[in-house]
Coordinates of C-alpha atoms and ligand atoms in Angstrom, one line a residue:
M1 CA -39.1 20.6 -35.7
K2 CA -41.9 18.7 -34.0
K3 CA -40.8 16.2 -31.3
I4 CA -42.3 12.8 -31.2
L5 CA -41.5 10.2 -28.5
F6 CA -42.5 6.6 -29.2
A7 CA -42.8 4.3 -26.1
G8 CA -43.3 0.6 -26.3
A9 CA -42.1 -2.8 -25.2
E10 CA -40.1 -3.8 -28.2
A11 CA -38.4 -2.4 -31.3
M12 CA -36.4 -4.1 -34.1
P13 CA -33.5 -4.7 -34.3
F14 CA -32.8 -4.4 -30.6
A15 CA -35.5 -6.7 -29.1
A16 CA -38.6 -8.1 -30.7
T17 CA -40.9 -11.0 -30.6
G18 CA -43.6 -10.0 -33.0
G19 CA -45.3 -7.4 -35.1
L20 CA -45.1 -4.6 -32.5
G21 CA -41.3 -4.8 -32.8
D22 CA -41.5 -4.6 -36.6
V23 CA -43.6 -1.4 -36.3
L24 CA -41.5 0.3 -33.7
G25 CA -38.4 -0.6 -35.7
S26 CA -39.7 1.0 -39.0
L27 CA -42.4 3.6 -38.5
P28 CA -40.2 6.0 -36.5
R29 CA -37.6 5.9 -39.2
A30 CA -40.2 6.5 -41.9
L31 CA -41.4 9.6 -40.0
A32 CA -37.8 10.8 -39.4
E33 CA -37.0 10.5 -43.1
S34 CA -39.4 13.3 -43.9
G35 CA -37.1 15.6 -42.1
E36 CA -40.0 17.3 -40.3
Y37 CA -39.8 15.5 -37.0
D38 CA -37.3 14.8 -34.3
V39 CA -38.3 11.2 -33.6
R40 CA -37.2 9.3 -30.6
V41 CA -38.1 5.8 -29.3
V42 CA -37.9 4.5 -25.7
L43 CA -37.8 0.8 -24.7
P44 CA -36.5 -1.3 -21.9
L45 CA -32.8 -2.3 -22.0
Y46 CA -33.5 -6.1 -22.1
E47 CA -30.9 -8.7 -21.7
A48 CA -31.6 -9.5 -25.4
V49 CA -30.2 -6.2 -26.6
G50 CA -26.9 -7.2 -28.3
Q51 CA -23.4 -6.1 -27.5
E52 CA -23.0 -4.5 -30.9
Y53 CA -25.6 -1.9 -29.8
R54 CA -24.6 -1.6 -26.2
R55 CA -21.1 -0.7 -27.3
R56 CA -22.5 2.3 -29.2
M57 CA -24.7 3.6 -26.4
K58 CA -24.2 6.8 -24.5
Q59 CA -25.3 7.3 -20.9
E60 CA -27.8 10.2 -20.7
A61 CA -29.0 10.2 -17.1
V62 CA -29.2 8.3 -13.9
F63 CA -32.1 8.9 -11.4
S64 CA -34.5 7.2 -9.1
V65 CA -38.0 6.1 -10.1
Q66 CA -40.6 6.2 -7.3
L67 CA -43.2 3.4 -7.8
A68 CA -45.4 3.3 -4.7
W69 CA -43.0 2.5 -1.8
R70 CA -40.2 1.4 -4.1
T71 CA -37.3 3.6 -5.0
Q72 CA -35.7 2.0 -8.1
Y73 CA -32.6 2.8 -10.0
C74 CA -33.0 4.0 -13.5
G75 CA -30.3 4.6 -16.1
V76 CA -31.1 6.0 -19.5
F77 CA -28.8 5.1 -22.5
S78 CA -29.1 6.4 -26.0
L79 CA -28.1 5.4 -29.5
Q80 CA -28.6 7.0 -32.9
K81 CA -29.8 4.9 -35.8
D82 CA -31.2 6.0 -39.1
H83 CA -32.0 9.6 -38.0
V84 CA -33.9 8.2 -34.9
T85 CA -32.7 8.5 -31.3
Y86 CA -33.4 5.3 -29.3
Y87 CA -33.5 5.5 -25.5
F88 CA -33.1 2.4 -23.3
I89 CA -34.4 2.2 -19.8
D90 CA -31.8 0.3 -17.7
N91 CA -32.7 -1.6 -14.6
E92 CA -31.2 -5.1 -14.4
Y93 CA -33.6 -6.3 -11.7
Y94 CA -36.6 -5.8 -14.1
F95 CA -35.1 -6.4 -17.5
R96 CA -32.1 -8.6 -17.2
R97 CA -34.1 -11.7 -17.8
P98 CA -34.0 -14.6 -20.4
A99 CA -37.2 -13.4 -22.2
L100 CA -39.0 -10.1 -22.8
Y101 CA -42.3 -11.1 -21.2
G102 CA -44.1 -13.8 -19.4
F103 CA -43.0 -13.1 -15.8
F104 CA -45.1 -13.1 -12.7
D105 CA -44.3 -9.4 -12.2
D106 CA -44.9 -8.1 -15.7
G107 CA -47.4 -5.6 -14.4
E108 CA -44.8 -4.1 -12.0
R109 CA -42.1 -4.2 -14.7
Y110 CA -44.1 -2.2 -17.2
A111 CA -45.4 0.2 -14.5
Y112 CA -41.8 0.9 -13.7
F113 CA -41.0 1.3 -17.4
S114 CA -43.9 3.7 -17.9
M115 CA -43.0 5.8 -14.8
A116 CA -39.4 5.9 -16.0
V117 CA -40.4 7.1 -19.4
V118 CA -42.3 10.0 -18.1
E119 CA -39.8 10.8 -15.4
M120 CA -37.0 10.6 -17.9
M121 CA -38.2 13.7 -19.8
E122 CA -37.1 16.2 -17.1
H123 CA -33.8 14.4 -16.6
I124 CA -32.7 14.5 -20.2
G125 CA -34.5 17.8 -20.9
F126 CA -36.6 16.4 -23.7
Y127 CA -40.3 17.1 -23.6
P128 CA -42.0 15.7 -26.7
D129 CA -44.8 17.5 -28.5
I130 CA -46.4 14.1 -28.8
L131 CA -46.0 11.0 -26.7
H132 CA -47.1 8.1 -28.8
S133 CA -47.4 4.9 -26.7
H134 CA -48.1 1.4 -27.8
D135 CA -50.0 -1.5 -26.3
W136 CA -50.7 -2.3 -22.7
Q137 CA -47.0 -2.3 -21.6
A138 CA -46.7 1.4 -22.3
A139 CA -50.4 2.3 -21.5
L140 CA -49.4 3.7 -18.1
T141 CA -47.2 6.4 -19.7
V142 CA -50.3 8.2 -20.8
V143 CA -52.0 7.6 -17.4
Y144 CA -49.0 8.8 -15.3
L145 CA -48.5 11.8 -17.5
N146 CA -52.1 12.9 -17.1
C147 CA -52.6 11.9 -13.4
L148 CA -49.2 12.6 -11.8
Y149 CA -47.1 14.9 -14.0
R150 CA -49.3 17.4 -15.8
N151 CA -48.6 20.2 -13.3
R152 CA -44.9 20.0 -13.5
P153 CA -43.0 22.4 -15.8
G154 CA -42.6 21.1 -19.3
Y155 CA -45.3 18.4 -19.1
G156 CA -48.4 20.6 -19.5
G157 CA -48.4 20.7 -23.3
I158 CA -47.6 17.2 -24.3
R159 CA -50.3 15.6 -26.5
T160 CA -50.8 11.9 -26.5
V161 CA -51.6 9.1 -28.9
F162 CA -52.2 5.5 -27.9
T163 CA -52.0 2.7 -30.4
I164 CA -53.6 -0.7 -29.9
H165 CA -51.7 -3.4 -31.7
N166 CA -53.7 -6.3 -30.3
I167 CA -56.7 -5.8 -28.0
E168 CA -56.4 -9.3 -26.6
Y169 CA -53.7 -8.2 -24.2
Q170 CA -55.0 -5.4 -22.0
G171 CA -53.0 -5.6 -18.8
Q172 CA -55.7 -6.7 -16.4
Y173 CA -55.0 -6.9 -12.6
D174 CA -56.8 -7.2 -9.3
F175 CA -57.6 -4.0 -7.6
S176 CA -55.7 -4.9 -4.5
I177 CA -52.4 -3.9 -6.2
L178 CA -53.6 -0.5 -7.5
G179 CA -51.6 1.5 -4.9
D180 CA -48.9 -1.0 -4.1
V181 CA -47.8 -1.8 -7.7
F182 CA -49.3 0.8 -9.9
S183 CA -48.8 3.8 -7.7
L184 CA -52.3 5.0 -8.2
G185 CA -55.1 5.8 -5.7
E186 CA -58.8 6.1 -5.2
N187 CA -58.9 9.1 -7.5
E188 CA -57.9 6.9 -10.4
H189 CA -60.2 4.0 -9.5
T190 CA -62.9 4.9 -12.1
L191 CA -60.4 5.7 -14.8
V192 CA -58.6 2.3 -14.6
E193 CA -61.7 0.1 -13.8
N194 CA -63.2 -2.2 -16.4
S195 CA -65.4 -5.2 -15.4
G196 CA -64.3 -5.0 -11.8
C197 CA -60.5 -5.2 -12.6
I198 CA -57.7 -2.8 -13.2
N199 CA -57.4 -2.5 -17.0
L200 CA -54.4 -0.6 -18.2
M201 CA -55.4 -0.4 -21.8
K202 CA -58.8 0.9 -20.9
A203 CA -57.2 3.7 -18.8
A204 CA -54.9 4.7 -21.7
I205 CA -57.9 4.8 -24.1
E206 CA -59.6 7.2 -21.7
C207 CA -56.6 9.4 -21.2
A208 CA -55.1 9.7 -24.7
D209 CA -55.9 12.5 -27.0
R210 CA -56.2 10.1 -29.9
V211 CA -56.4 6.3 -30.1
T212 CA -55.4 4.4 -33.1
T213 CA -55.2 0.8 -34.1
V214 CA -53.3 -0.9 -36.9
S215 CA -56.0 -1.1 -39.7
P216 CA -59.2 0.7 -40.5
R217 CA -61.2 -2.6 -40.4
Y218 CA -59.9 -3.5 -37.0
A219 CA -60.9 0.0 -35.7
E220 CA -64.5 -0.9 -36.6
E221 CA -64.2 -4.5 -35.4
I222 CA -63.1 -3.5 -31.9
K223 CA -66.2 -1.5 -31.3
T224 CA -68.1 -4.8 -31.2
A225 CA -68.3 -7.4 -28.5
E226 CA -67.1 -10.1 -30.8
Y227 CA -63.6 -8.6 -31.2
A228 CA -63.2 -6.2 -28.2
H229 CA -62.5 -8.6 -25.4
G230 CA -64.7 -6.5 -23.1
L231 CA -63.5 -3.1 -24.2
E232 CA -66.3 -2.4 -26.7
G233 CA -68.1 0.0 -24.3
V234 CA -65.0 2.1 -23.8
L235 CA -64.2 2.2 -27.5
N236 CA -67.7 3.2 -28.4
K237 CA -67.6 6.0 -25.9
N238 CA -64.3 7.1 -27.3
A239 CA -65.2 6.4 -31.0
G240 CA -64.7 10.1 -31.9
K241 CA -60.9 9.8 -31.2
L242 CA -60.4 6.3 -32.6
S243 CA -59.0 5.6 -36.1
G244 CA -57.3 2.8 -37.9
I245 CA -54.1 3.3 -39.9
L246 CA -52.7 0.3 -41.7
N247 CA -49.1 -0.7 -40.9
G248 CA -46.5 -0.8 -43.5
I249 CA -43.4 -3.1 -43.6
D250 CA -39.7 -2.2 -43.7
Y251 CA -39.0 -2.2 -47.4
D252 CA -35.2 -2.3 -46.8
Y253 CA -35.3 -5.3 -44.4
Y254 CA -37.9 -7.2 -46.4
N255 CA -36.4 -6.8 -49.8
P256 CA -35.9 -9.9 -52.0
A257 CA -33.6 -7.9 -54.3
K258 CA -31.0 -7.6 -51.6
D259 CA -31.9 -9.7 -48.6
P260 CA -28.7 -11.2 -47.1
S261 CA -30.7 -14.1 -45.6
I262 CA -31.8 -15.6 -48.9
E263 CA -29.8 -17.7 -51.4
A264 CA -30.6 -15.8 -54.6
H265 CA -32.1 -12.4 -55.1
F266 CA -35.1 -11.5 -57.3
S267 CA -37.6 -8.8 -58.2
P268 CA -40.8 -8.6 -60.2
R269 CA -38.6 -8.0 -63.3
S270 CA -36.3 -10.9 -62.7
M271 CA -37.8 -14.0 -61.0
V272 CA -35.0 -16.6 -61.7
G273 CA -33.8 -16.1 -58.1
K274 CA -37.1 -17.1 -56.6
A275 CA -36.9 -20.5 -58.4
Q276 CA -33.4 -20.9 -57.0
D277 CA -34.6 -20.0 -53.5
K278 CA -37.2 -22.7 -53.8
T279 CA -34.7 -25.4 -54.8
A280 CA -32.4 -24.2 -52.0
L281 CA -35.1 -24.5 -49.4
Q282 CA -36.2 -27.9 -50.6
K283 CA -32.6 -29.0 -50.4
E284 CA -32.2 -27.5 -46.9
L285 CA -35.3 -29.3 -45.6
G286 CA -34.7 -32.5 -47.4
L287 CA -37.8 -32.3 -49.6
P288 CA -37.7 -33.5 -53.2
E289 CA -36.1 -30.7 -55.3
R290 CA -38.9 -30.1 -57.7
S291 CA -39.8 -26.7 -59.3
D292 CA -43.1 -28.1 -60.7
V293 CA -44.8 -28.5 -57.4
P294 CA -46.1 -25.5 -55.5
V295 CA -44.8 -24.8 -52.0
L296 CA -47.6 -23.8 -49.5
A297 CA -46.3 -22.1 -46.4
V298 CA -47.6 -21.0 -43.0
I299 CA -45.4 -18.8 -40.9
S300 CA -47.2 -17.9 -37.7
R301 CA -47.5 -18.2 -34.0
L302 CA -49.3 -21.5 -33.6
A303 CA -52.3 -20.0 -31.8
S304 CA -55.9 -20.7 -32.6
H305 CA -56.8 -17.0 -33.3
K306 CA -54.3 -17.2 -36.2
G307 CA -56.7 -19.7 -37.9
L308 CA -54.7 -22.8 -37.1
D309 CA -57.9 -24.7 -36.4
L310 CA -59.0 -24.2 -40.0
I311 CA -55.6 -25.2 -41.4
A312 CA -55.6 -28.3 -39.1
A313 CA -59.1 -29.2 -40.3
R314 CA -58.3 -29.3 -44.0
I315 CA -54.5 -29.5 -44.6
Y316 CA -54.6 -33.3 -44.5
E317 CA -57.0 -33.4 -47.5
L318 CA -55.1 -30.6 -49.3
V319 CA -51.8 -32.4 -48.9
A320 CA -53.2 -35.9 -49.7
G321 CA -55.2 -34.7 -52.7
N322 CA -52.7 -32.4 -54.5
D323 CA -49.2 -32.6 -55.8
L324 CA -47.7 -30.0 -53.5
Q325 CA -45.3 -29.4 -50.6
F326 CA -46.3 -27.8 -47.3
V327 CA -44.0 -26.0 -44.9
V328 CA -45.0 -24.6 -41.5
L329 CA -42.8 -22.5 -39.3
G330 CA -43.7 -21.4 -35.8
R331 CA -44.1 -22.3 -32.2
G332 CA -47.2 -22.1 -30.0
E333 CA -49.9 -24.3 -28.6
S334 CA -48.7 -27.9 -28.2
R335 CA -51.8 -29.4 -29.9
F336 CA -50.8 -27.6 -33.1
E337 CA -47.1 -28.3 -32.8
D338 CA -47.9 -32.0 -32.4
F339 CA -50.5 -32.0 -35.2
F340 CA -47.9 -30.7 -37.7
R341 CA -45.2 -33.1 -36.5
E342 CA -47.7 -35.9 -37.0
L343 CA -48.5 -34.5 -40.5
E344 CA -44.8 -34.5 -41.4
Y345 CA -44.6 -38.1 -40.2
R346 CA -47.4 -39.1 -42.4
F347 CA -46.2 -37.2 -45.5
P348 CA -42.4 -37.2 -45.2
E349 CA -42.0 -36.4 -48.9
K350 CA -44.4 -33.5 -48.8
V351 CA -44.4 -31.8 -45.4
R352 CA -42.0 -30.1 -43.1
A353 CA -43.0 -28.9 -39.6
L354 CA -40.4 -26.5 -38.3
I355 CA -41.4 -25.9 -34.7
T356 CA -39.2 -23.0 -33.9
Y357 CA -38.9 -19.2 -34.2
D358 CA -36.2 -18.2 -36.7
R359 CA -36.2 -14.9 -38.6
A360 CA -33.6 -15.8 -41.2
L361 CA -35.3 -19.2 -41.9
S362 CA -38.7 -17.4 -42.2
K363 CA -37.3 -15.2 -44.9
R364 CA -35.9 -18.2 -46.8
I365 CA -39.4 -19.7 -46.6
Y366 CA -41.1 -16.5 -47.8
A367 CA -38.7 -16.4 -50.7
A368 CA -39.3 -20.0 -51.7
A369 CA -43.1 -20.1 -51.1
D370 CA -45.7 -20.1 -53.9
I371 CA -48.8 -19.8 -51.7
F372 CA -49.0 -18.3 -48.2
L373 CA -51.9 -19.3 -45.9
M374 CA -53.1 -16.8 -43.2
P375 CA -56.7 -17.6 -42.3
S376 CA -56.7 -15.7 -39.0
R377 CA -59.9 -15.5 -36.9
T378 CA -58.8 -12.1 -35.8
E379 CA -55.9 -10.0 -37.2
P380 CA -55.4 -6.4 -36.1
C381 CA -53.1 -5.8 -39.1
G382 CA -50.9 -8.7 -39.9
L383 CA -47.5 -8.2 -41.5
S384 CA -46.9 -11.7 -42.8
Q385 CA -49.3 -11.3 -45.7
M386 CA -47.4 -8.2 -46.8
I387 CA -44.0 -9.8 -46.4
A388 CA -45.3 -12.9 -48.4
S389 CA -46.5 -10.6 -51.1
R390 CA -43.2 -8.7 -51.4
Y391 CA -41.5 -12.1 -51.7
G392 CA -43.9 -13.3 -54.5
A393 CA -46.0 -15.8 -52.6
I394 CA -49.8 -15.6 -53.3
P395 CA -51.6 -14.9 -50.0
V396 CA -54.8 -16.8 -49.1
V397 CA -56.4 -14.9 -46.2
R398 CA -59.6 -14.5 -44.2
E399 CA -61.3 -11.1 -44.6
T400 CA -60.7 -9.8 -41.1
G401 CA -58.8 -6.7 -39.7
G402 CA -55.7 -5.7 -41.7
L403 CA -56.0 -8.8 -43.9
F404 CA -59.3 -7.4 -45.2
D405 CA -57.6 -4.0 -45.8
S406 CA -54.5 -5.2 -47.4
I407 CA -55.5 -8.2 -49.6
K408 CA -58.3 -7.9 -52.2
P409 CA -59.8 -10.9 -53.9
F410 CA -58.5 -12.1 -57.3
W411 CA -60.9 -11.9 -60.2
M412 CA -60.7 -11.5 -64.0
E413 CA -62.5 -8.9 -66.1
G414 CA -61.8 -10.1 -69.6
K415 CA -58.0 -10.1 -69.7
E416 CA -57.7 -7.7 -66.8
I417 CA -56.6 -9.0 -63.4
H418 CA -58.1 -7.6 -60.2
G419 CA -57.0 -8.1 -56.6
N420 CA -53.8 -9.3 -55.0
G421 CA -54.7 -12.6 -53.3
F422 CA -57.4 -15.1 -52.4
T423 CA -59.8 -14.2 -49.6
F424 CA -62.8 -15.7 -47.9
A425 CA -65.3 -14.2 -45.4
N426 CA -66.5 -16.8 -43.0
Y427 CA -64.4 -18.6 -40.4
S428 CA -64.9 -21.8 -42.3
A429 CA -62.5 -24.6 -43.1
D430 CA -64.3 -25.4 -46.3
E431 CA -63.9 -21.8 -47.5
L432 CA -60.2 -21.9 -46.7
K433 CA -59.9 -25.2 -48.6
E434 CA -61.9 -23.9 -51.6
R435 CA -59.8 -20.7 -51.9
T436 CA -56.6 -22.6 -51.5
Q437 CA -57.6 -24.9 -54.4
A438 CA -58.4 -21.8 -56.4
A439 CA -54.9 -20.4 -55.7
L440 CA -53.4 -23.8 -56.7
A441 CA -55.4 -23.7 -59.9
L442 CA -54.0 -20.2 -60.7
W443 CA -50.5 -21.4 -59.9
N444 CA -50.9 -24.2 -62.4
D445 CA -51.5 -21.7 -65.2
P446 CA -47.9 -20.3 -65.7
P447 CA -48.7 -17.2 -67.9
L448 CA -51.4 -16.0 -65.5
R449 CA -49.3 -16.9 -62.5
R450 CA -46.4 -14.7 -63.7
K451 CA -48.7 -11.7 -64.3
F452 CA -50.5 -12.1 -61.0
I453 CA -47.3 -12.6 -58.9
S454 CA -45.8 -9.5 -60.5
R455 CA -48.9 -7.6 -59.5
I456 CA -48.8 -8.9 -56.0
M457 CA -45.1 -8.0 -55.6
T458 CA -45.7 -4.5 -56.7
T459 CA -48.6 -3.8 -54.4
D460 CA -47.3 -1.0 -52.1
F461 CA -47.0 -2.1 -48.5
S462 CA -44.2 0.3 -47.7
W463 CA -44.6 2.9 -44.9
K464 CA -45.0 5.8 -47.4
T465 CA -48.7 6.1 -47.3
S466 CA -49.3 5.1 -43.7
A467 CA -46.6 7.4 -42.3
L468 CA -48.5 10.3 -44.0
R469 CA -51.6 9.3 -42.2
Y470 CA -49.7 9.4 -38.8
E471 CA -48.4 12.8 -39.8
A472 CA -51.9 14.1 -40.5
L473 CA -53.0 12.8 -37.1
Y474 CA -50.1 14.5 -35.3
A475 CA -50.9 17.7 -37.2
E476 CA -54.4 17.7 -35.9
L477 CA -53.1 17.6 -32.4
L478 CA -50.4 20.2 -32.7
P479 CA -50.9 23.9 -32.9
A480 CA -50.4 25.3 -36.4
A481 CA -47.1 27.1 -37.0
E482 CA -47.2 30.9 -36.4
P483 CA -48.9 32.6 -39.4
C484 CA -46.5 34.7 -41.5
T485 CA -47.5 38.3 -40.8
V486 CA -45.3 40.1 -43.3
Ligands
GLC501 C1 -49.8 -7.4 -33.3 C2 -51.0 -7.8 -34.2 C3 -50.7 -7.9 -35.6 C4 -50.1 -6.6 -36.1 C5 -48.9 -6.2 -35.2 C6 -48.2 -4.9 -35.5 O1 -48.8 -8.3 -33.3 O2 -51.5 -9.1 -33.7 O3 -51.8 -8.1 -36.4 O4 -49.6 -6.7 -37.4 O5 -49.3 -6.1 -33.8 O6 -49.1 -3.8 -35.4

């Protein structure tokens, strides 16, 4: 069996703040289910990891990690779940904190984590065939493996894949801490340097055998200055090993037919539950309980690259000019938080601004929503449009990154329906408004609405196809099995 080790900063259900956690919580299981891989995942043992999991953990090893002049304790715990082995790197000084990220020493914390991951292999006697690392927090695993561990027994044959979930966050630091914090020296200067800074993502792109990102379109976009945040040169140079594989979503966790977070269950064949979920949400939020008005929803980090500027520019007109309800859930930039609170104040019968992060509530909104807005300026993959589709909400998206790859525009050819949502190309508030009006018009045509929503809900966003793409990528890197000579 081929051995794959995933390394990353978060994984559902243990600790997650965003899409990376969803992917590291579902792709490993999808790969393990094929029965062809021994799949393991390693992440930090954060404070957030619940007691229900800690109780089931087994201690695998205790050793010291040498990071420059520091000698740091490292414990490795393990837990089996859904045919996947999860390892947790224990060090309370680094990880027993009230949040996953956002600390002054994040660079040091993830340098420690990365060194611990590579060091761990010889202590637990597990050398993967493929080390598959994700985002800047795990970028140094690939770098340490290549620069510091290759000559040790067991490490020589490990092949590496590095996945970019979001190129905006690269791990950039001043060169003064190269030795002191990252335990690297002059020999690695050129490798880690980008625009005069240490750039951990750049170093991983250079070192890894293959680089992937989370949609084919984003793989093209990040070769351009508009999207690459300064890494376009490195990505063009390494274009031969770069590819895009669209994420899937966890079809068990996001399943309106059995989701314990929602009031009533439903499926494309039986949609009564969705109507009940809508009434339940209206009741919960104190909105008029009306089945005849469409509910528009936004569930997003309230950041401008998510297209919140476009929504802010036109939502007032959309709400004022149509009989609809609008619900937004998320936290982020205070200007958007305040904007939506103000909108609710103006339209108390139509708008709810839920300025919070709440997974269970988000599922109740997906289940109740009729139309889902996601006009991102950039979107490496995006999972919300897939979740919305699975819960029967019509997505209105901008054609960028994974939104372009997953949502195709609605059009009719005679009686035949094409597409699975409403899309627009330019980063334009007018285009967003116009496509939202088109989605509202479709919603107001019940027979067409029923057919279209059933089509949307049955679009396949499971991991089935994408896991096969990762398998093909791994196969390219691994030596073929011994030929049968009989
Ligand atoms: C990041 C990206 C998002 C993607 C997710 C999982 O959060 O911003 O687009 O879906 O990673 O890959």
